[in-house]
Coordinates of C-alpha atoms in Angstrom, one line a residue:
M1 CA 0.0 0.0 0.0
L2 CA 1.3 3.5 -1.1
C3 CA 1.2 6.1 1.6
V4 CA 1.2 9.8 0.6
S5 CA 2.7 12.3 3.0
S6 CA 1.5 15.7 4.0
A7 CA 2.4 19.0 2.0
L8 CA 6.0 20.5 2.1
P9 CA 6.6 23.0 4.9
K10 CA 5.5 26.6 4.1
T11 CA 8.3 29.2 3.7
T12 CA 7.6 32.8 4.7
L13 CA 9.5 35.8 3.4
T14 CA 9.7 39.2 5.1
V15 CA 11.4 42.3 3.6
K16 CA 12.3 45.3 5.7
P17 CA 12.1 48.2 4.9
N18 CA 9.9 48.0 2.0
P19 CA 9.7 50.2 0.1
A20 CA 13.3 51.1 0.7
Y21 CA 15.3 54.2 -0.4
T22 CA 18.4 54.0 -2.4
G23 CA 21.4 53.6 -0.1
E24 CA 19.4 52.1 2.7
K25 CA 20.1 48.6 4.1
V26 CA 17.4 46.1 3.3
T27 CA 17.0 42.9 5.2
L28 CA 15.1 39.9 3.7
T29 CA 14.3 37.1 6.2
C30 CA 13.2 33.6 5.2
S31 CA 11.6 31.3 7.8
V32 CA 10.1 27.7 7.8
G33 CA 8.0 27.3 10.9
S34 CA 10.1 27.2 14.0
D35 CA 12.7 24.9 12.7
S36 CA 16.1 26.4 12.4
S37 CA 17.9 23.7 10.6
W38 CA 17.1 25.1 7.2
N39 CA 19.4 26.6 4.6
F40 CA 17.9 29.0 2.1
Q41 CA 18.1 29.7 -1.6
W42 CA 17.3 33.2 -2.8
Y43 CA 15.6 34.1 -6.1
K44 CA 14.8 37.4 -7.9
D45 CA 12.6 38.0 -10.8
R46 CA 13.1 34.5 -12.3
N47 CA 13.5 31.0 -11.1
D48 CA 16.9 30.8 -12.8
N49 CA 18.1 34.0 -11.2
V50 CA 19.6 33.0 -8.0
V51 CA 20.8 35.8 -5.7
S52 CA 24.3 35.2 -4.7
K53 CA 26.8 37.0 -2.5
S54 CA 28.3 40.2 -3.7
V55 CA 29.8 43.4 -2.4
R56 CA 26.4 44.7 -1.4
H57 CA 24.6 41.4 -0.9
T58 CA 25.3 39.3 2.2
I59 CA 23.6 35.9 2.9
T60 CA 23.8 34.8 6.5
G61 CA 21.6 32.0 7.7
D62 CA 18.0 32.9 6.9
T63 CA 18.9 36.5 6.0
L64 CA 19.8 38.2 2.8
T65 CA 21.1 41.7 3.4
I66 CA 21.4 44.4 0.8
S67 CA 23.8 46.8 2.3
R68 CA 23.1 49.8 0.1
A69 CA 19.9 49.5 -1.9
A70 CA 19.9 50.5 -5.5
E71 CA 17.2 50.8 -8.0
S72 CA 18.6 47.7 -9.6
D73 CA 17.7 45.8 -6.4
Q74 CA 14.0 46.4 -7.1
G75 CA 11.9 43.4 -8.1
P76 CA 10.1 40.3 -6.8
Y77 CA 12.1 38.2 -4.3
W78 CA 11.3 34.7 -2.9
C79 CA 13.2 32.1 -1.0
E80 CA 13.1 28.3 -0.5
G81 CA 14.5 26.2 2.3
N82 CA 16.5 23.0 1.9
R83 CA 18.3 20.7 4.4
V84 CA 19.7 17.2 4.8
S85 CA 16.8 15.6 6.7
R86 CA 13.5 15.0 5.3
P87 CA 11.7 16.9 4.1
T88 CA 14.7 18.1 2.3
S89 CA 13.0 21.2 0.9
S90 CA 10.2 23.6 1.7
Q91 CA 7.7 25.2 -0.5
P92 CA 8.9 28.5 -2.1
S93 CA 7.8 31.5 -0.2
D94 CA 5.3 33.8 -1.8
P95 CA 7.2 36.4 -3.8
V96 CA 7.6 39.8 -2.2
T97 CA 8.3 42.8 -4.5
L98 CA 11.0 45.1 -3.2
T99 CA 10.5 48.6 -4.2
V100 CA 13.5 50.9 -4.1
K101 CA 12.7 54.6 -4.2
A102 CA 15.1 57.3 -5.2
L103 CA 16.2 59.6 -2.4
P104 CA 14.9 63.2 -2.6
T105 CA 17.3 65.3 -4.6
A106 CA 18.6 68.6 -3.2
S107 CA 19.1 71.6 -5.5
V108 CA 21.0 74.9 -4.9
K109 CA 19.8 78.2 -6.3
I110 CA 20.8 81.9 -6.0
V111 CA 18.1 83.9 -4.2
T112 CA 19.8 87.3 -4.6
P113 CA 21.2 89.0 -6.5
Q114 CA 20.1 87.9 -9.9
G115 CA 22.4 88.1 -12.9
L116 CA 26.1 88.5 -13.0
L117 CA 27.9 88.5 -9.6
Y118 CA 30.5 91.2 -8.9
P119 CA 33.2 91.6 -6.3
G120 CA 32.0 93.1 -3.1
E121 CA 28.5 91.8 -3.4
T122 CA 26.7 89.6 -0.9
V123 CA 25.0 86.5 -2.3
T124 CA 22.2 84.5 -0.7
L125 CA 22.0 80.8 -1.6
Q126 CA 19.1 78.4 -0.9
C127 CA 19.0 74.6 -0.7
D128 CA 15.7 73.2 -2.0
I129 CA 14.5 69.5 -1.3
S130 CA 11.0 69.2 -2.7
D131 CA 9.8 66.1 -0.7
Y132 CA 9.4 65.9 3.1
T133 CA 10.1 68.3 5.8
D134 CA 12.3 68.8 8.9
W135 CA 15.5 68.7 6.9
T136 CA 18.8 69.6 8.4
Y137 CA 21.1 71.0 5.7
R138 CA 24.8 70.5 5.0
W139 CA 26.6 72.8 2.7
F140 CA 29.8 72.2 0.7
I141 CA 32.2 74.6 -1.2
D142 CA 34.5 72.9 -3.6
N143 CA 33.6 69.5 -1.8
Q144 CA 34.7 70.9 1.5
L145 CA 32.0 70.8 4.3
L146 CA 31.0 74.2 5.7
P147 CA 30.4 73.0 9.3
S148 CA 28.8 76.2 10.5
Q149 CA 26.1 76.3 7.8
T150 CA 23.1 74.1 8.6
R151 CA 20.2 76.3 7.4
K152 CA 18.2 76.2 4.2
T153 CA 19.7 79.6 3.1
I154 CA 23.2 80.9 3.6
T155 CA 24.9 84.2 2.8
I156 CA 28.3 84.5 1.3
S157 CA 30.6 87.5 0.4
L158 CA 32.4 87.9 -2.9
P159 CA 35.0 87.5 -4.1
D160 CA 36.4 85.6 -1.1
K161 CA 33.7 82.9 -1.0
A162 CA 33.4 82.2 -4.7
G163 CA 33.5 78.5 -5.7
Q164 CA 31.4 75.4 -6.4
Y165 CA 28.5 75.1 -3.9
K166 CA 26.3 72.1 -3.2
C167 CA 24.0 70.9 -0.4
V168 CA 22.5 67.8 1.0
G169 CA 19.6 67.2 3.5
R170 CA 19.4 64.9 6.5
R171 CA 16.4 64.1 8.8
R172 CA 15.3 61.8 11.6
G173 CA 12.5 60.1 9.7
R174 CA 12.8 58.1 6.5
P175 CA 14.2 59.0 4.1
Q176 CA 17.0 60.2 6.4
K177 CA 19.0 61.9 3.7
S178 CA 18.7 63.3 0.2
Y179 CA 20.9 63.1 -2.7
H180 CA 23.6 65.8 -2.9
S181 CA 22.6 68.7 -5.2
F182 CA 24.5 69.3 -8.3
S183 CA 27.3 71.9 -7.8
L184 CA 26.3 75.5 -8.4
P185 CA 29.3 77.5 -9.6
I186 CA 29.5 81.0 -8.0
I187 CA 31.5 82.9 -10.5
V188 CA 32.6 86.4 -9.9
T189 CA 32.5 88.7 -12.9
A190 CA 35.2 91.3 -12.9
L191 CA 33.9 94.8 -12.2
P192 CA 33.7 97.1 -15.3
K193 CA 37.1 98.4 -16.1
T194 CA 37.7 102.1 -15.6
T195 CA 40.2 104.0 -17.8
L196 CA 41.8 107.2 -16.8
T197 CA 43.3 109.6 -19.3
V198 CA 45.3 112.7 -18.3
K199 CA 45.9 115.5 -20.8
P200 CA 48.3 117.1 -21.1
N201 CA 50.9 115.0 -19.3
P202 CA 53.4 116.1 -18.4
A203 CA 51.8 119.5 -17.8
Y204 CA 53.5 122.8 -17.1
T205 CA 52.7 125.0 -14.1
G206 CA 49.7 127.2 -14.9
E207 CA 48.3 125.0 -17.6
K208 CA 44.8 123.5 -17.5
V209 CA 44.9 119.7 -16.9
T210 CA 41.9 117.5 -17.7
L211 CA 41.6 114.0 -16.1
T212 CA 38.9 111.9 -17.7
C213 CA 37.5 108.7 -16.2
S214 CA 35.5 106.4 -18.5
T215 CA 33.7 103.0 -17.9
R216 CA 32.7 101.0 -21.0
S217 CA 29.9 99.1 -19.2
G218 CA 26.6 100.9 -19.0
S219 CA 26.0 104.5 -18.1
N220 CA 25.0 106.8 -15.2
W221 CA 28.3 106.5 -13.5
N222 CA 29.6 108.9 -10.9
Y223 CA 33.3 109.0 -10.2
Q224 CA 35.4 109.2 -7.1
W225 CA 38.9 110.6 -7.5
Y226 CA 42.0 109.6 -5.5
K227 CA 45.5 111.0 -5.3
D228 CA 48.6 109.1 -3.9
W229 CA 46.7 107.3 -1.1
N230 CA 43.4 105.4 -0.9
Y231 CA 42.1 107.7 1.8
K232 CA 43.1 110.9 0.0
V233 CA 40.0 111.8 -2.0
V234 CA 40.3 114.7 -4.4
T235 CA 37.5 117.2 -3.8
Q236 CA 36.3 120.4 -5.3
S237 CA 38.5 123.4 -4.7
V238 CA 39.3 126.8 -6.2
R239 CA 41.5 125.1 -8.8
H240 CA 39.9 121.6 -8.9
T241 CA 36.5 121.2 -10.6
I242 CA 34.6 117.8 -10.8
R243 CA 31.9 117.5 -13.4
G244 CA 30.6 114.1 -14.5
E245 CA 33.5 112.0 -15.7
T246 CA 36.0 114.9 -15.6
L247 CA 38.3 116.4 -13.0
T248 CA 39.8 119.7 -14.2
I249 CA 42.8 121.3 -12.6
S250 CA 42.5 124.9 -13.8
R251 CA 46.1 126.1 -13.0
A252 CA 48.4 123.2 -12.5
A253 CA 51.0 123.6 -9.7
E254 CA 53.9 121.4 -8.6
S255 CA 51.7 120.3 -5.6
D256 CA 49.3 118.7 -8.1
Q257 CA 52.0 116.1 -9.1
G258 CA 51.3 112.5 -8.1
R259 CA 49.5 109.3 -8.8
Y260 CA 45.8 109.7 -9.7
W261 CA 43.2 107.1 -10.1
C262 CA 39.4 107.0 -10.2
E263 CA 36.5 104.6 -9.5
G264 CA 33.0 104.6 -10.8
N265 CA 29.9 104.1 -8.7
R266 CA 26.2 104.2 -9.4
V267 CA 22.8 103.0 -8.1
S268 CA 22.2 100.0 -10.5
R269 CA 24.3 96.8 -10.5
P270 CA 27.2 96.7 -10.7
T271 CA 27.3 99.6 -8.2
S272 CA 31.0 100.2 -8.6
S273 CA 33.7 99.8 -11.1
Q274 CA 37.3 98.6 -10.8
P275 CA 39.7 101.4 -9.9
S276 CA 41.5 102.7 -12.9
D277 CA 45.2 102.0 -13.3
P278 CA 47.0 104.9 -11.6
V279 CA 48.4 107.5 -13.8
T280 CA 51.3 109.7 -12.6
L281 CA 50.8 113.3 -13.4
T282 CA 54.0 115.2 -13.8
V283 CA 53.9 119.0 -13.5
K284 CA 57.0 120.6 -14.8
A285 CA 58.1 124.1 -14.0
L286 CA 57.7 126.5 -16.9
P287 CA 61.0 127.3 -18.7
K288 CA 63.0 129.8 -16.8
T289 CA 63.4 133.2 -18.4
T290 CA 66.5 135.2 -17.8
L291 CA 66.7 139.0 -18.2
T292 CA 69.9 140.8 -18.7
V293 CA 70.2 144.6 -18.8
K294 CA 73.2 146.3 -20.3
P295 CA 74.5 148.7 -19.3
N296 CA 73.2 148.9 -15.7
P297 CA 73.4 151.4 -14.2
A298 CA 72.9 153.5 -17.3
Y299 CA 73.5 157.1 -17.7
T300 CA 70.9 159.5 -19.2
G301 CA 71.1 159.5 -23.0
E302 CA 72.8 156.1 -23.2
K303 CA 71.3 153.2 -25.2
V304 CA 70.1 150.4 -22.9
T305 CA 69.5 146.9 -24.2
L306 CA 67.3 144.5 -22.2
T307 CA 67.5 140.9 -23.4
C308 CA 65.1 138.2 -22.5
S309 CA 66.2 134.6 -23.1
T310 CA 64.5 131.2 -22.5
R311 CA 66.7 128.1 -22.5
S312 CA 63.9 125.7 -23.6
G313 CA 63.0 125.6 -27.3
S314 CA 62.6 128.4 -29.7
N315 CA 60.0 130.7 -31.4
W316 CA 59.4 132.7 -28.2
N317 CA 57.8 136.1 -28.2
Y318 CA 58.2 138.3 -25.2
Q319 CA 56.0 140.5 -23.1
W320 CA 57.8 143.3 -21.1
Y321 CA 56.7 144.7 -17.8
K322 CA 57.8 147.6 -15.7
D323 CA 57.0 148.1 -12.0
W324 CA 53.5 146.5 -12.1
N325 CA 52.0 143.4 -13.6
Y326 CA 49.5 145.5 -15.5
K327 CA 52.1 148.0 -16.8
V328 CA 53.2 146.6 -20.1
V329 CA 56.1 148.2 -21.9
T330 CA 55.1 149.0 -25.5
Q331 CA 56.8 150.4 -28.6
S332 CA 57.4 154.2 -28.5
V333 CA 59.8 156.8 -29.9
R334 CA 62.6 155.7 -27.5
H335 CA 61.5 152.1 -26.9
T336 CA 61.9 149.4 -29.6
I337 CA 61.0 145.8 -29.2
R338 CA 62.5 143.3 -31.6
G339 CA 62.5 139.5 -30.9
E340 CA 64.0 139.0 -27.5
T341 CA 65.3 142.6 -27.1
L342 CA 63.8 145.8 -25.7
T343 CA 66.0 148.8 -26.6
I344 CA 65.8 152.1 -24.9
S345 CA 67.4 154.4 -27.3
R346 CA 68.1 157.4 -25.0
A347 CA 67.7 156.5 -21.4
A348 CA 66.0 159.0 -19.1
E349 CA 65.4 159.0 -15.4
S350 CA 61.7 158.0 -16.1
D351 CA 63.0 154.7 -17.5
Q352 CA 64.3 153.7 -14.0
G353 CA 62.4 150.9 -12.3
R354 CA 61.9 147.1 -12.0
Y355 CA 61.7 145.3 -15.4
W356 CA 60.8 141.7 -16.1
C357 CA 59.8 139.7 -19.1
E358 CA 57.8 136.6 -19.9
G359 CA 57.9 134.4 -23.0
N360 CA 54.9 133.1 -24.9
R361 CA 54.4 131.0 -28.0
V362 CA 52.0 128.8 -29.9
S363 CA 53.6 125.4 -29.0
R364 CA 53.7 123.9 -25.5
P365 CA 54.7 125.2 -23.1
T366 CA 52.9 128.3 -24.3
S367 CA 54.4 130.5 -21.7
S368 CA 57.5 130.7 -19.6
Q369 CA 58.1 131.7 -16.0
P370 CA 58.4 135.5 -15.6
S371 CA 62.1 136.4 -15.3
D372 CA 63.4 137.7 -12.0
P373 CA 62.9 141.4 -11.9
V374 CA 66.0 143.5 -12.7
T375 CA 66.1 147.1 -11.4
L376 CA 67.4 149.5 -14.0
T377 CA 69.1 152.5 -12.5
V378 CA 69.5 155.5 -14.7
K379 CA 72.0 157.9 -13.3
A380 CA 72.2 161.5 -14.3
L381 CA 75.3 162.3 -16.4
P382 CA 78.1 163.8 -14.4
K383 CA 77.5 167.5 -13.9
T384 CA 79.9 169.8 -15.7
T385 CA 80.6 173.2 -14.1
L386 CA 81.8 176.2 -16.2
T387 CA 83.7 179.1 -14.7
V388 CA 84.6 182.2 -16.6
K389 CA 87.3 184.6 -15.3
P390 CA 87.2 187.5 -15.4
N391 CA 83.6 188.1 -16.2
P392 CA 82.7 190.7 -17.1
A393 CA 86.0 191.1 -19.1
Y394 CA 87.3 194.2 -20.8
T395 CA 88.3 194.2 -24.4
G396 CA 91.9 193.1 -24.7
E397 CA 91.9 191.1 -21.5
K398 CA 92.8 187.4 -21.3
V399 CA 89.7 185.4 -20.4
T400 CA 89.9 181.9 -19.0
L401 CA 86.9 179.5 -19.3
T402 CA 87.4 176.4 -17.2
C403 CA 85.2 173.3 -17.5
S404 CA 85.3 170.7 -14.7
T405 CA 83.5 167.4 -14.1
R406 CA 83.6 165.9 -10.6
S407 CA 83.2 162.3 -11.7
G408 CA 86.4 160.5 -12.8
S409 CA 89.1 161.8 -15.1
N410 CA 90.3 161.7 -18.7
W411 CA 87.7 164.1 -19.8
N412 CA 87.9 166.0 -23.1
Y413 CA 85.7 169.0 -23.5
Q414 CA 83.6 170.5 -26.3
W415 CA 82.9 174.2 -26.2
Y416 CA 79.8 175.9 -27.4
K417 CA 78.8 179.5 -27.9
D418 CA 75.3 180.8 -28.4
W419 CA 74.0 177.8 -30.4
N420 CA 74.3 174.0 -30.1
Y421 CA 75.8 173.8 -33.5
K422 CA 78.3 176.7 -32.9
V423 CA 81.4 174.9 -31.6
V424 CA 84.2 177.1 -30.4
T425 CA 87.5 175.9 -32.1
Q426 CA 91.1 176.9 -31.9
S427 CA 92.0 180.3 -33.5
V428 CA 94.7 183.0 -33.1
R429 CA 93.0 184.3 -30.0
H430 CA 91.3 181.1 -28.8
T431 CA 93.4 178.3 -27.3
I432 CA 91.9 175.0 -26.0
R433 CA 94.0 172.9 -23.6
G434 CA 92.5 170.2 -21.4
E435 CA 89.7 171.7 -19.5
T436 CA 90.5 175.3 -20.4
L437 CA 89.5 177.6 -23.2
T438 CA 91.6 180.8 -23.2
I439 CA 90.6 184.0 -25.1
S440 CA 93.9 185.8 -25.3
R441 CA 92.6 189.3 -26.1
A442 CA 88.9 189.6 -25.5
A443 CA 86.9 191.4 -28.1
E444 CA 83.2 192.5 -28.1
S445 CA 82.6 189.6 -30.6
D446 CA 83.6 187.2 -27.8
Q447 CA 80.5 188.2 -25.9
G448 CA 77.8 185.6 -25.6
R449 CA 76.5 182.4 -23.8
Y450 CA 79.2 179.7 -23.4
W451 CA 78.8 176.2 -22.2
C452 CA 80.8 173.0 -22.3
E453 CA 80.3 169.3 -22.3
G454 CA 82.7 166.5 -21.4
N455 CA 83.3 163.4 -23.3
R456 CA 85.7 160.4 -23.0
V457 CA 86.2 156.8 -23.9
S458 CA 85.2 155.2 -20.6
R459 CA 81.6 155.3 -19.3
P460 CA 80.0 157.6 -18.8
T461 CA 81.2 158.7 -22.2
S462 CA 79.7 162.2 -21.9
S463 CA 78.7 164.6 -19.2
Q464 CA 75.7 166.9 -18.8
P465 CA 76.3 170.2 -20.6
S466 CA 77.3 172.8 -18.1
D467 CA 74.9 175.6 -17.3
P468 CA 75.5 178.3 -19.8
V469 CA 77.5 181.3 -18.6
T470 CA 77.1 184.6 -20.4
L471 CA 80.5 186.3 -21.0
T472 CA 80.2 190.1 -21.1
V473 CA 83.0 192.0 -22.8
I474 CA 83.1 195.6 -21.8
A475 CA 84.9 198.2 -23.9
L476 CA 88.0 199.6 -22.0
P477 CA 87.6 203.1 -20.6
K478 CA 88.0 205.7 -23.3
T479 CA 91.1 207.9 -23.1
T480 CA 91.0 211.5 -24.3
L481 CA 94.0 213.4 -25.5
T482 CA 94.3 217.2 -25.7
V483 CA 97.2 219.0 -27.2
K484 CA 97.8 222.7 -26.5
P485 CA 98.8 224.7 -28.4
N486 CA 98.4 223.0 -31.7
P487 CA 99.8 224.0 -34.1
V488 CA 102.8 225.2 -32.2
F489 CA 105.8 227.3 -33.2
P490 CA 109.3 226.1 -32.7
G491 CA 110.6 226.8 -29.3
E492 CA 107.1 226.9 -27.7
T493 CA 106.1 224.7 -24.9
V494 CA 103.4 222.1 -25.8
T495 CA 101.2 220.4 -23.2
L496 CA 99.6 217.0 -24.0
M497 CA 97.1 216.0 -21.4
C498 CA 95.6 212.4 -21.3
S499 CA 92.4 211.7 -19.3
V500 CA 90.2 208.6 -18.6
G501 CA 86.8 209.8 -17.4
S502 CA 86.8 211.1 -13.9
D503 CA 89.0 208.4 -12.5
S504 CA 92.4 209.7 -11.3
I505 CA 94.3 206.6 -10.5
W506 CA 95.6 206.0 -14.0
N507 CA 99.2 206.0 -15.2
Y508 CA 99.7 206.8 -18.9
Q509 CA 101.8 205.5 -21.7
W510 CA 102.6 207.9 -24.6
Y511 CA 103.0 206.9 -28.2
K512 CA 104.2 208.8 -31.3
D513 CA 103.7 207.7 -34.8
R514 CA 104.0 204.0 -34.1
N515 CA 102.8 201.5 -31.4
D516 CA 106.4 200.6 -30.7
N517 CA 107.5 204.2 -30.4
V518 CA 107.0 205.0 -26.8
V519 CA 107.6 208.6 -25.8
S520 CA 109.9 208.6 -22.7
Q521 CA 111.4 211.3 -20.5
S522 CA 114.2 213.5 -22.0
V523 CA 115.7 216.9 -21.7
R524 CA 112.7 218.4 -23.5
H525 CA 110.1 215.8 -22.7
T526 CA 108.6 215.7 -19.2
I527 CA 105.9 213.2 -18.1
T528 CA 104.0 214.1 -14.9
G529 CA 100.8 212.2 -14.1
D530 CA 98.5 212.7 -16.9
T531 CA 100.6 215.3 -18.7
L532 CA 103.4 215.1 -21.3
T533 CA 105.2 218.4 -21.6
I534 CA 107.4 219.3 -24.6
S535 CA 109.4 222.3 -23.4
R536 CA 110.9 223.6 -26.7
A537 CA 109.0 222.3 -29.6
A538 CA 111.0 221.4 -32.6
E539 CA 110.1 220.1 -36.1
S540 CA 111.2 216.6 -34.9
D541 CA 108.3 216.8 -32.4
Q542 CA 105.7 216.9 -35.2
G543 CA 103.7 213.8 -35.6
L544 CA 100.8 211.6 -34.4
Y545 CA 100.5 211.3 -30.6
W546 CA 98.2 209.1 -28.6
C547 CA 98.1 207.9 -25.1
E548 CA 96.8 204.9 -23.1
G549 CA 96.0 204.5 -19.4
N550 CA 97.1 201.6 -17.2
R551 CA 96.8 200.8 -13.6
V552 CA 96.8 197.9 -11.0
S553 CA 93.1 197.5 -10.6
R554 CA 90.8 196.3 -13.4
P555 CA 90.5 197.5 -16.0
T556 CA 94.3 197.6 -16.0
S557 CA 94.3 199.5 -19.2
S558 CA 92.2 201.9 -21.1
Q559 CA 91.5 202.2 -24.8
P560 CA 94.2 204.2 -26.6
S561 CA 93.1 207.8 -27.2
N562 CA 92.4 209.0 -30.7
A563 CA 95.7 210.0 -32.3
V564 CA 96.2 213.8 -32.4
S565 CA 98.6 215.3 -35.0
L566 CA 101.0 217.9 -33.5
K567 CA 102.1 220.5 -36.1
V568 CA 105.2 222.7 -35.6
K569 CA 105.1 225.7 -37.9
G570 CA 107.7 228.4 -38.9
E571 CA 111.3 228.9 -38.0
L572 CA 112.8 229.2 -34.6
L573 CA 114.8 232.5 -33.9
C574 CA 116.8 232.0 -30.8
V575 CA 119.1 234.0 -28.7
F576 CA 120.8 231.7 -26.4
C577 CA 121.5 232.8 -22.9
H578 CA 123.0 230.8 -20.2
K579 CA 122.2 231.5 -16.6
D580 CA 122.7 229.4 -13.6
G581 CA 123.5 226.4 -15.7
H582 CA 120.3 226.7 -17.9
Y583 CA 119.9 227.8 -21.4
L584 CA 117.3 230.5 -22.0
Y585 CA 115.7 231.7 -25.2

């Protein structure tokens, strides 16, 4: 008789957790009643697909452990027991389908600001996980954990915190974590480049300098200006004007030299630009102008040459100043300007003063520094003094005119009479030696206004003319000759009397026929005071007589008297008598 046994033992499969999340550990447990002597075979999807051990799959006793579940682990699982003793196998378990769900995926986004990111800005990042709540967040930059950041949003500063950002979520309940987000690159866009131009550079003192700041990106920029140091901001001043993109230095000075840069700022993003590259402004001193004045001091009447020279370049024109900035020296009868030279043709005391000059031209530098002022001194020519002795003079006297100049020596003198063009020259009666003009015998024609002027080789080459002196030549006192009796008879006594006005202090000289024939005392000729007595006239006494007075005081002589002709008429009848040693007629 055939006996049929009961059914094979029932196998039960449990899967925990199910559904599972990728990465979770899943435990599959197979049991056959309460008997523990079973070994188990594991199947997935198909009867011929036996689950075997692998890196992630561990089989221990009645347990199949999937250490890190993956979507590939999804599917129907079942198991079957087997052993040595009978029954040697169990019924297969009912299949259990393992579901493996993907973990929630984190994503990183920029909350603010939107668009390009610039240095100096603050950026807010947010980590979004769409499923579930109660997440705790972990943030990474360039795969490095940011341990202090656990919130959904974080704030970072640029450019220091630029990099690749990602996040992941963790929670107490299942799923306990999310997938890491993709990396979000935080890229810093360079601020717009600012360009600074400086014109002219180098500049010259006094020139206008324009500094222009330009930013290619966008518009509505305002600019901040810096010089030498970050904290030294260039502000408006008397010489510094800021308008829009331009800083204007109206009159450059050496203190304006230095490194300048600028930076743009505005309301819209980007709110600032990169600082421009610094530009060094060089301010050069204007070319130096040198003034020479020759001669200086000058003397009145001399030609004075003022020469202005500028070492730098050529094509300079010059402006001339005297005493004040607004007093410009211009062309005149005595003042000639040609090129670099101002010529004063005949210096006068009014030309004295402080002179300076300044160059100007079309090319840069368009002007020079004013020269140092030079004081022109115009001295009066040395004074010449004329003395005339004697004055008044009497005709026939020697007159000495002496010209003297106090300043220096080696003077020669020019003599003038009555008119500038009437020069007194050497003649029979006029002798010029050194400082003296001598008139040997003054005549009425010598009367007039005399003056003299010195000249020489060394400066000053001439003197002032002397003050004119009027020489007066007075006729000598007139002498009157009387002869009584005239005619006379031989043997008579003749009295010739000479008189000069009413003055009685004269001595007289008597002349007969010739100037060199002086009548002197003799037996018959007696001179007493103003009288010449001829005691016994003879024919030899006939002739022309005249007389002339002389004395110690001036005038020392008189004019000769008019000549008087003495006539002796008839014959002399004589009876000679001799008494007491005298002859008697």
